[in-house]
Short mmCIF file of C-alpha atoms and ligand atoms in Angstrom, two decimals:
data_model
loop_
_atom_site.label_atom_id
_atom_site.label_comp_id
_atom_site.label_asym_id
_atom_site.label_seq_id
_atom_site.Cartn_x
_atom_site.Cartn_y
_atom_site.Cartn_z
CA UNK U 1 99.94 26.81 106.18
CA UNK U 2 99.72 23.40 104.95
CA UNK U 3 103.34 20.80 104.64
CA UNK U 4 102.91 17.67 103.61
CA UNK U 5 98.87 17.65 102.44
CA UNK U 6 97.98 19.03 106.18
CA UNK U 7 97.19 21.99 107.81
CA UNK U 8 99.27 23.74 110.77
CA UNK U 9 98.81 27.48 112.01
CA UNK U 10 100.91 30.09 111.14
CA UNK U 11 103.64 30.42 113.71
CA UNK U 12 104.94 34.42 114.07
CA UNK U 13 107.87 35.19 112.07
CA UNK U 14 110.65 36.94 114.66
CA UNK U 15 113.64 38.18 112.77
CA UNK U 16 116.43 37.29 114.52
CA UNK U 17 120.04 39.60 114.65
CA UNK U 18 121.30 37.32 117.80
CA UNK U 19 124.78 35.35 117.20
CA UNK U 20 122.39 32.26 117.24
CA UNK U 21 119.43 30.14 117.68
CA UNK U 22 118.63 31.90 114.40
CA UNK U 23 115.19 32.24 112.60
CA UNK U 24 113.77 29.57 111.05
CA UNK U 25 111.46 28.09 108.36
CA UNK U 26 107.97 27.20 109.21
CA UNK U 27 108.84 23.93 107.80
CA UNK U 28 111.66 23.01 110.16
CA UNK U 29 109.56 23.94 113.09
CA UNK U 30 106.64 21.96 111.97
CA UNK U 31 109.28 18.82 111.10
CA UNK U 32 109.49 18.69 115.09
CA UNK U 33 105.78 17.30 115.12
CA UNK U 34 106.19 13.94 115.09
CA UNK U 35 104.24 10.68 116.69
CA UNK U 36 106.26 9.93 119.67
CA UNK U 37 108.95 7.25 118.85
CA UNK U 38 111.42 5.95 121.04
CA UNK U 39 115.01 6.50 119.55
CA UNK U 40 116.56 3.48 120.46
CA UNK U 41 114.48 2.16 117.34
CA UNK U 42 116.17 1.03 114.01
CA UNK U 43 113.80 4.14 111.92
CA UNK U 44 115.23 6.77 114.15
CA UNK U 45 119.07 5.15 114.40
CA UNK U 46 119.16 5.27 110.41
CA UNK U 47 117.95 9.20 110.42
CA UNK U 48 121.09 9.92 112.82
CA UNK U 49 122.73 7.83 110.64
CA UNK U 50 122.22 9.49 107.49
CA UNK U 51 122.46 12.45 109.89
CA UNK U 52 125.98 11.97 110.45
CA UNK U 53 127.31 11.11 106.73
CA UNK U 54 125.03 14.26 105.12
CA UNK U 55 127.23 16.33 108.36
CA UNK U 56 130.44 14.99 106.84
CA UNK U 57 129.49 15.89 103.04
CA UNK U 58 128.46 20.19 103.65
CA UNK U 59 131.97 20.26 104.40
CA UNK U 60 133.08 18.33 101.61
CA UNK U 61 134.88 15.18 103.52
CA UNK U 62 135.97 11.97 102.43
CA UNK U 63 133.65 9.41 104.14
CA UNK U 64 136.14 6.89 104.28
CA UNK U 65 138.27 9.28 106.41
CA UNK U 66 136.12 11.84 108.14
CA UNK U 67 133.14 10.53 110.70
CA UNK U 68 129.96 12.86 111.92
CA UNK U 69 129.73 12.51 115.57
CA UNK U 70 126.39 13.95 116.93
CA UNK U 71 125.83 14.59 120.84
CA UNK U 72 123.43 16.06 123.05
CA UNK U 73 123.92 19.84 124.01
CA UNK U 74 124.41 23.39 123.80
CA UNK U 75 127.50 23.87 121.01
CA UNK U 76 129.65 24.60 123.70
CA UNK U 77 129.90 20.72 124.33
CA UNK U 78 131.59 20.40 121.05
CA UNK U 79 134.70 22.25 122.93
CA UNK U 80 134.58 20.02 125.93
CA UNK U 81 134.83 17.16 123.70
CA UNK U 82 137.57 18.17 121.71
CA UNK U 83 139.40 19.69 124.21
CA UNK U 84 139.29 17.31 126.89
CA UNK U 85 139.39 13.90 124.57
CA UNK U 86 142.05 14.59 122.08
CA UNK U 87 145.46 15.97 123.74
CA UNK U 88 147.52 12.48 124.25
CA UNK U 89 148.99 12.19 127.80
CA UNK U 90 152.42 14.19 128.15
CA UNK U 91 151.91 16.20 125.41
CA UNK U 92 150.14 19.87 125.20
CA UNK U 93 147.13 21.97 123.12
CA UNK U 94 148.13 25.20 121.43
CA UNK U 95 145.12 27.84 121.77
CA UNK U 96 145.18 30.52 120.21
CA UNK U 97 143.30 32.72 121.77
CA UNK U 98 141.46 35.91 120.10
CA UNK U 99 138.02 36.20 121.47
CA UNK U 100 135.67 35.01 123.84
CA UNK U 101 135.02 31.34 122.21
CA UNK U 102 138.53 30.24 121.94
CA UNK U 103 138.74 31.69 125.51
CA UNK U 104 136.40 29.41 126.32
CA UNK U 105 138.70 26.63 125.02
CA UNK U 106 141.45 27.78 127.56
CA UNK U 107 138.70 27.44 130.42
CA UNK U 108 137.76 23.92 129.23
CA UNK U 109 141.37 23.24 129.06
CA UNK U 110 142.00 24.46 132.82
CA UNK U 111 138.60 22.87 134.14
CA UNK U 112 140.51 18.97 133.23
CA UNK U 113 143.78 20.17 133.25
CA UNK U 114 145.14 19.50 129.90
CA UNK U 115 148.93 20.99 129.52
CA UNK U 116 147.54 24.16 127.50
CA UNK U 117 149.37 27.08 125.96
CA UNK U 118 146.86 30.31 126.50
CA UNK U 119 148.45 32.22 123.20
CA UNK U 120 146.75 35.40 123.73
CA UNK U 121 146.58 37.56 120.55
CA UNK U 122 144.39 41.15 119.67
CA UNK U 123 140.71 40.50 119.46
CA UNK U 124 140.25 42.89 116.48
CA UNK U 125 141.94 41.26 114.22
CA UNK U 126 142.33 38.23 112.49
CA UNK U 127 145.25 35.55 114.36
CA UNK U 128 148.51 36.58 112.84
CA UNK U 129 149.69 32.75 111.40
CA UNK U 130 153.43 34.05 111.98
CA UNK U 131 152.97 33.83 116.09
CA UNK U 132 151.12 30.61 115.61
CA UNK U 133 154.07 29.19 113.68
CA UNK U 134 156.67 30.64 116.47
CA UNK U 135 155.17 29.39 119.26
CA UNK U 136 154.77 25.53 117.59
CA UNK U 137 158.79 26.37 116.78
CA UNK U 138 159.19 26.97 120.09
CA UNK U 139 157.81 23.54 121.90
CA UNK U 140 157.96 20.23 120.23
CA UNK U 141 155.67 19.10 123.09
CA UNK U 142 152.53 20.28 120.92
CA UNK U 143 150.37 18.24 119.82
CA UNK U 144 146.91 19.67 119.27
CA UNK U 145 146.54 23.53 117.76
CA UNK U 146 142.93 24.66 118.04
CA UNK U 147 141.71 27.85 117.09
CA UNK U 148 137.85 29.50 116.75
CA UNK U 149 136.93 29.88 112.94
CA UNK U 150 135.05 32.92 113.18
CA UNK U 151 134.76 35.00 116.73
CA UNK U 152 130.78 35.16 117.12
CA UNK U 153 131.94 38.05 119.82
CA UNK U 154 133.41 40.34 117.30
CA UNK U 155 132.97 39.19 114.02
CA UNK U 156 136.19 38.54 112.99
CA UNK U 157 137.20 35.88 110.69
CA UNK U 158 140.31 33.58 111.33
CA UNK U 159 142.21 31.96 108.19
CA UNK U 160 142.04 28.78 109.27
CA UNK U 161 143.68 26.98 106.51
CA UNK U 162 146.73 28.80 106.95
CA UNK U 163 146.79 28.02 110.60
CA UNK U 164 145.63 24.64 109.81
CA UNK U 165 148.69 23.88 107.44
CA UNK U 166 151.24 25.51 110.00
CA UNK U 167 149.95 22.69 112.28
CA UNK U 168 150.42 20.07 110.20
CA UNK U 169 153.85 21.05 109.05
CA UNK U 170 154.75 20.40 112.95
CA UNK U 171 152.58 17.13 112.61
CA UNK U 172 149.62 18.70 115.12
CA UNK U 173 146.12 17.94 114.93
CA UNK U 174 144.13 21.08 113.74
CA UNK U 175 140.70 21.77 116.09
CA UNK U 176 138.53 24.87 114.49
CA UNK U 177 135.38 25.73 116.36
CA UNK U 178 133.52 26.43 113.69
CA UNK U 179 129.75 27.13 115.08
CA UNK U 180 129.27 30.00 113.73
CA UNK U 181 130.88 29.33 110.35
CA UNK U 182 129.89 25.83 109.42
CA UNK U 183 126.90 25.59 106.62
CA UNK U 184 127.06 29.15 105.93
CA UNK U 185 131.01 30.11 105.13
CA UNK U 186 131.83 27.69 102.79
CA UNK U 187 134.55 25.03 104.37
CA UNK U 188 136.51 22.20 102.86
CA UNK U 189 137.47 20.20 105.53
CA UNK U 190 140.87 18.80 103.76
CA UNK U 191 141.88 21.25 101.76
CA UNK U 192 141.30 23.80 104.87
CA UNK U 193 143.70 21.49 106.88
CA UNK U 194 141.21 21.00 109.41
CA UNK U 195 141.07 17.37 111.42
CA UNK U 196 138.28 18.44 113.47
CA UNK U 197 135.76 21.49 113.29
CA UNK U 198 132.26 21.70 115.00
CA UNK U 199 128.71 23.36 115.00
CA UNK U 200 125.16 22.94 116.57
CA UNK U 201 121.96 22.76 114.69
CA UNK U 202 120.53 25.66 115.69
CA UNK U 203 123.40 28.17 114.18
CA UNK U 204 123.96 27.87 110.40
CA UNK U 205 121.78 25.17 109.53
CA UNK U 206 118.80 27.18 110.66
CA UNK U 207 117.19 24.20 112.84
CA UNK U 208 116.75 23.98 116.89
CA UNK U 209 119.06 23.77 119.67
CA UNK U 210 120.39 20.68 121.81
CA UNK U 211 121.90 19.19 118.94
CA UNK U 212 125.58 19.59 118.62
CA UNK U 213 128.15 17.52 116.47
CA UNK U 214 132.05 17.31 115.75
CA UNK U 215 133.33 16.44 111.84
CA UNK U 216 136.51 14.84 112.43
CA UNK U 217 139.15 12.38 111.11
CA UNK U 218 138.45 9.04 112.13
CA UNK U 219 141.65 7.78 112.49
CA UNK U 220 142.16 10.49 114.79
CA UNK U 221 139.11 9.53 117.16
CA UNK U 222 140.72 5.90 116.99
CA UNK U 223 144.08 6.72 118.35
CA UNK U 224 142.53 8.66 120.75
CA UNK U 225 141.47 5.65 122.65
CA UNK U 226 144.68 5.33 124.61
CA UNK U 227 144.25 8.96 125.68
CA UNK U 228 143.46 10.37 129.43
CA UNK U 229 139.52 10.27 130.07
CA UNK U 230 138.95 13.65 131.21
CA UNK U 231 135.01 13.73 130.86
CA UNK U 232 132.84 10.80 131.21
CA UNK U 233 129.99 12.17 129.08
CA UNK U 234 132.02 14.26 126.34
CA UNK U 235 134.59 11.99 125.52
CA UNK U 236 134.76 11.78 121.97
CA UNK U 237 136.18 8.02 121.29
CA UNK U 238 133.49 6.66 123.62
CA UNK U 239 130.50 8.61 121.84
CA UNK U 240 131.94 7.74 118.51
CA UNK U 241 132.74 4.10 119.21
CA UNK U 242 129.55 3.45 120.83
CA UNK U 243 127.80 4.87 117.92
CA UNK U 244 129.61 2.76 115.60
CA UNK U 245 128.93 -0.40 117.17
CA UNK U 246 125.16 0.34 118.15
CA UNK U 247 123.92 3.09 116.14
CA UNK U 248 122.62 5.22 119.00
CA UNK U 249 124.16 7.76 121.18
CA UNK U 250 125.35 6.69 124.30
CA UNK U 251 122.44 8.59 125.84
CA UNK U 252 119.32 10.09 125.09
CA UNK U 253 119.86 12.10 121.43
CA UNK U 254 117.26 15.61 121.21
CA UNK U 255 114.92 13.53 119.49
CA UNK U 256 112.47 16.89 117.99
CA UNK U 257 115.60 18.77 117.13
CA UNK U 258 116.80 15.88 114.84
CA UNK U 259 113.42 15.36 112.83
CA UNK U 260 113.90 19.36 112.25
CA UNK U 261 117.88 18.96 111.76
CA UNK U 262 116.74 16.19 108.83
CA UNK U 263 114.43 19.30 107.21
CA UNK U 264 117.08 21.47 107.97
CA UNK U 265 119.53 19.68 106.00
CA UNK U 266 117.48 19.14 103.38
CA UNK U 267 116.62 22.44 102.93
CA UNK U 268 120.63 23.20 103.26
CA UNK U 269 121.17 21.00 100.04
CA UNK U 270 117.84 22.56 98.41
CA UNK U 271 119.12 25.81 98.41
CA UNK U 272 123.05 25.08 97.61
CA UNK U 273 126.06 26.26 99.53
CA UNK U 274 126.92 28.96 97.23
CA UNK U 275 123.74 30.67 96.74
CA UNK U 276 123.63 29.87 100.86
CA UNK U 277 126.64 31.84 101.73
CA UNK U 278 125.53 34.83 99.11
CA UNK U 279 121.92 35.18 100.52
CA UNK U 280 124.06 35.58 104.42
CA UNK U 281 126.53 38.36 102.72
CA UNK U 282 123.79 40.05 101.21
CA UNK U 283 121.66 39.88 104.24
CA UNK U 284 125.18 41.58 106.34
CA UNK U 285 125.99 44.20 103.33
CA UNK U 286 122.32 45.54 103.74
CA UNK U 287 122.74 45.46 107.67
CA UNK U 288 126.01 47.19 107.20
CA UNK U 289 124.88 49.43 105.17
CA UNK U 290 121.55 50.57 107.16
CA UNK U 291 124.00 51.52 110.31
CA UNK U 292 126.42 53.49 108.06
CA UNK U 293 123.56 55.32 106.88
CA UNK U 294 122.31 56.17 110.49
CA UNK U 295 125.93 56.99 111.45
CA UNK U 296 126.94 53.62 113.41
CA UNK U 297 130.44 53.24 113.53
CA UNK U 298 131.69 49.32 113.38
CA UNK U 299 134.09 48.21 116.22
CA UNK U 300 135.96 45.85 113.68
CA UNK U 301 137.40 47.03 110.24
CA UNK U 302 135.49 45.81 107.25
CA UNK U 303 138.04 43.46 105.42
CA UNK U 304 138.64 41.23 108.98
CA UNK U 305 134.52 40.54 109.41
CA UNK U 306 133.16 37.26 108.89
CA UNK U 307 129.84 39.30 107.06
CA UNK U 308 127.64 37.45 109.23
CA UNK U 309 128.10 39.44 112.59
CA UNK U 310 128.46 43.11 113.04
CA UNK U 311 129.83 44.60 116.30
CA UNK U 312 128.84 48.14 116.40
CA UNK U 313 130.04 50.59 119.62
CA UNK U 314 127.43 52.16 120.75
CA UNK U 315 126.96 56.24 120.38
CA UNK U 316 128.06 58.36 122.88
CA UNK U 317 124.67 60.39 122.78
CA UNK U 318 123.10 60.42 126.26
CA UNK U 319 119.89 59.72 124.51
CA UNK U 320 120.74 56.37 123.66
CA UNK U 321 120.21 53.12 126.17
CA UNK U 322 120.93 49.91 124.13
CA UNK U 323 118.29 48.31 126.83
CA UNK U 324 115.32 50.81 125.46
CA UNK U 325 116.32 50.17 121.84
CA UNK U 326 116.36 46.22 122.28
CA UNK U 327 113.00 46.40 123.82
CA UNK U 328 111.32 49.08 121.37
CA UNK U 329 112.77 46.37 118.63
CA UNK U 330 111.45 43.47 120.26
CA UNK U 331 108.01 44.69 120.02
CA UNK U 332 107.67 44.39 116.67
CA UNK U 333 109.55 41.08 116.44
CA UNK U 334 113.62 42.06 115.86
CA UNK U 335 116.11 40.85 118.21
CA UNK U 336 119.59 42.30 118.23
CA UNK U 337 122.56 41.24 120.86
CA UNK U 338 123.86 43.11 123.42
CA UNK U 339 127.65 42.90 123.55
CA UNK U 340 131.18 44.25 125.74
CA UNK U 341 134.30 43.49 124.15
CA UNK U 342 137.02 44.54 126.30
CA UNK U 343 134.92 46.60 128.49
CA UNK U 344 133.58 48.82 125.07
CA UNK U 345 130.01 48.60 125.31
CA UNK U 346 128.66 47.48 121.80
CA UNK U 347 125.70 45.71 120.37
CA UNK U 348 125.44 43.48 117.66
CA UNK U 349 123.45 42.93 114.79
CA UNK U 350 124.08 38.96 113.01
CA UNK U 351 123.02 37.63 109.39
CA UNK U 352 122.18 34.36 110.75
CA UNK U 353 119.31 32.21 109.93
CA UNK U 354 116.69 32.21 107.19
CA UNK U 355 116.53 35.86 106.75
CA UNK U 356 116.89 37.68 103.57
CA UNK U 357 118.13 41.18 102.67
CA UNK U 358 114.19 42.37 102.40
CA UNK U 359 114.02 41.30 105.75
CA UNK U 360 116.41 44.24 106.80
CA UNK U 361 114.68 47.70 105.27
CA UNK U 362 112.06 47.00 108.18
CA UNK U 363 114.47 46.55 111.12
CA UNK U 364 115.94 50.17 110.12
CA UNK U 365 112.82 51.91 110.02
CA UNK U 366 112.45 50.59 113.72
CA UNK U 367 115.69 51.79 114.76
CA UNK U 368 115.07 54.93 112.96
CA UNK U 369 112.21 55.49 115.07
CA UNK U 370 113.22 54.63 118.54
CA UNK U 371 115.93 57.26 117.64
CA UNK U 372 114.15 59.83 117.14
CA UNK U 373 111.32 58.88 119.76
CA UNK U 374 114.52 58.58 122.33
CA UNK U 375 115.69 61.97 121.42
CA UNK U 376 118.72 60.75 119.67
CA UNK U 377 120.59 62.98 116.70
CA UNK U 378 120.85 61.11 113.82
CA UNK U 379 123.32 60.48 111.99
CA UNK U 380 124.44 59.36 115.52
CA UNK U 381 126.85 61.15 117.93
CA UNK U 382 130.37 59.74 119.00
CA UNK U 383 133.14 61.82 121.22
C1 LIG Z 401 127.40 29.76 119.57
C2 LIG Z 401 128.80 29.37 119.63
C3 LIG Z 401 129.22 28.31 120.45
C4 LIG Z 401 128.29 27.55 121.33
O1 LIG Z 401 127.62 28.27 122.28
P1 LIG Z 401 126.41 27.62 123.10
O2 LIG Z 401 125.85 28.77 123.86
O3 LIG Z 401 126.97 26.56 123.95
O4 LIG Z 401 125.47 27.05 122.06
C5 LIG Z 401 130.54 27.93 120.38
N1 LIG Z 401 131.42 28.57 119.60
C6 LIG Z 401 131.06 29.59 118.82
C7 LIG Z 401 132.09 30.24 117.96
C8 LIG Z 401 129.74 30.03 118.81
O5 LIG Z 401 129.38 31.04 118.02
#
C-alpha cells in the first residue's frame, strides 16, 4: 500500500471483538515508522503538546480550564493516578462499585490506603444515582466520587452526568474511568459534570498501547499539590507540573505509539464524532443481531448496554467449549473475549476499533460453522 508517496506491505487485517487493543488502520500502524528521534527534542515535545490540547477538545473542554495529561502505561495507570493523587489528606473517595474496573479502583484505593468507601451495587445494571446521593448524604467527609463510565466487563453503561452532578451538589470532585467510552460515546466533559475522566490510545482512538492520559480540571491538579504522595511515578500534580514547565514527561513517553496516536487523532477528527459513534452502534446492532439469530442469549438487558460490548452466557449444549470456538475463529483472523461475571461463564463479542458492520456477516458464518462442525444445535440450547 503506499502513505505518503511510499510503498509499505500489506499488514493482515485481524478483526478484533476483544474489549481492547482494537483493530486498526494500516495508516496508524505505518505512522509508527519513524527515523529514530530522541523525545527530549523540541519536534517531538510540540507533538505531545498538541497531543494533549487535541485530548482536551474530543471531549469538548475549555482549554483554559481542562489540561491533557499523557503518561506512560497500560490504561490501568490512569486509575492509580487518580486514585492515589487526588483524595486530600483526612478526607475520603466514594466508589461506586459495579463491575470489575471500578473494582479495580477499590484495589488501587486499598494498595495506598486512601480512606475509601467500597459502595457495592448490582453489576447488571446501570448505578442507581439515588444510593450514590444517600451515601454522599450520609458522610460529609467525601471528597472525591469516582465511578467507571461504561463496565468493559459487562457492557453496561453508567449515567455519569447524573452521578457527576450529585457530586457536585455535595461539592466532590467527579473521577469517570472512561477507557472504554472516550472517542467513541460521545462525552462533554462540563456539561457531563465530569472533573476528571481517562482513556489509553489503544481503546477508542484505534491507535497502540502504552499510551495512557487523564482530561482533567486544572485547577484541580493545582490544589492537589498539598495532597499525600502516595505513588512516586503516578502522581498526577508531579507529571502535570513537570510537563508544564519542561514540555516532556517526567520519564520516557511510548515514543511509536505517539507518532500513531497523532494519525490516530487525526483520523478521529477526519471521520467526526457523530458519524464515529454511529459506525460503533451499527457495528454492535449487526453483532447483536447475528447472536439473536443463532439463538445467543445476552447476559445484560438491551436498554442498560453501552452498544459497544456484548456479554453473551454461553449455551448449555455439551457441544459447545468457548476454548474450541475462540481458536476455530482465530484461524481465520476474529478474536472474541472470554469472560466470567460472577462465576457465569460468558464470552464477549466488542464493537471496538476500525471495524465496520460489513466486517460482521463474515465472523457469523465462522461461528455458524464451528457450530455445526462441533455438533452444536442451532438456534443454540440453554436449560
Ligand atoms: C481497558 C480498560 C482499562 C485499562 O486496562 P489495561 O489493561 O490497563 O489497559 C481501564 N478501565 C476500563 C473501563 C477499561 O475498559
Amino acid at each position: 500500500m503506499i502513505i505518503n508517496g511510499r510503498n509499505y506491505p500489506d499488514v493482515k487485517r485481524n478483526i478484533l471483538m476483544n474489549p481492547g487493543p482494537a483493530t486498526t488502520t494500516d495508516t496508524v500502524k505505518y505512522a509508527q515508522v519513524i527515523p529514530d528521534i530522541c523525545p527530549r527534542e523540541k519536534e517531538f515535545c510540540d507533538i505531545m503538546h498538541q497531543m494533549s490540547l487535541d485530548l482536551v477538545k474530543i471531549v469538548h473542554g475549555d482549554p483554559e480550564k481542562f489540561v491533557g495529561v499523557l503518561f506512560c502505561g497500560s490504561g490501568t495507570m490512569n486509575i492509580d493516578v487518580t486514585v492515589s493523587s487526588l483524595v486530600p489528606a483526612g478526607k475520603k473517595i466514594l466508589i461506586l462499585n459495579n463491575g470489575s474496573y471500578s473494582a479495580r479502583a477499590v484495589e488501587v484505593a486499598r494498595a495506598y490506603h486512601v480512606d475509601h468507601i467500597d459502595l457495592l451495587l448490582p453489576i447488571d445494571r446501570p448505578i442507581d444515582v439515588a444510593k450514590a446521593e444517600e451515601a454522599l448524604s450520609a458522610d460529609p467527609d467525601i471528597a472525591v466520587v469516582y465511578c467507571c463510565m461504561h463496565e468493559t466487563g459487562t457492557g453496561v453503561l453508567n449515567p455519569i452526568r447524573e452521578i457527576g452532578a450529585a457530586a457536585h451538589a455535595h461539592g466532590c470532585t467527579m473521577i469517570s474511568d472512561t477507557t472504554s467510552a472516550y472517542a467513541m460515546i460521545p462525552i462533554d466533559i462540563e456539561k457531563d459534570n465530569q472533573d476528571f475522566i481517562m482513556a489509553s490510545a489503544q481503546k477508542g482512538l484505534q491507535s497502540m498501547t502504552g499510551l495512557s492520559f487523564i482530561v482533567g480540571r486544572e485547577s484541580i491538579i493545582d490544589a492537589s499539590a498539598d495532597y499525600p504522595v502516595r505513588s512516586y511515578y503516578t502522581n498526577l500534580y508531579m507529571q502535570h507540573s513537570f510537563i508544564r514547565e519542561h514540555g516532556e514527561m517526567r520519564f520516557t513517553p511510548p515514543v511509536q505509539t505517539i507518532y500513531a496516536t497523532k494519525q490516530a487523532i487525526l483520523e478521529y477528527f477526519a471521520e467526526g464524532e457523530q458519524a464515529k459513534w454511529e459506525r460503533h452502534q451499527s457495528v454492535w446492532a449487526a453483532l447483536y443481531d447475528g447472536l439473536e439469530k443463532l439463538g445467543f442469549r445476552m447476559a445484560i438487558k438491551k436498554e442498560y448496554q453501552s452498544r459497544l460490548v456484548i456479554s453473551v452466557l454461553c449455551p448449555d449444549d455439551p457441544a459447545f467449549d468457548f476454548g474450541a470456538m475462540h481458536d476455530y475463529l482465530y484461524k481465520y483472523g476474529y478474536t472474541i473475549y472470554s469472560g466470567k461475571v460472577a462465576g457465569v461463564p460468558m464470552f464477549r463479542m466488542c464493537a471496538l476499533g476500525a471495524l465496520t458492520a460489513a466486517d460482521i456477516p463474515g465472523v457469523f458464518d465462522c461461528i455458524r460453522d464451528y457450530m455445526k462442525e462441533a455438533g452444536m444445535a442451532i438456534p443454540c440450547q440453554y436449560n
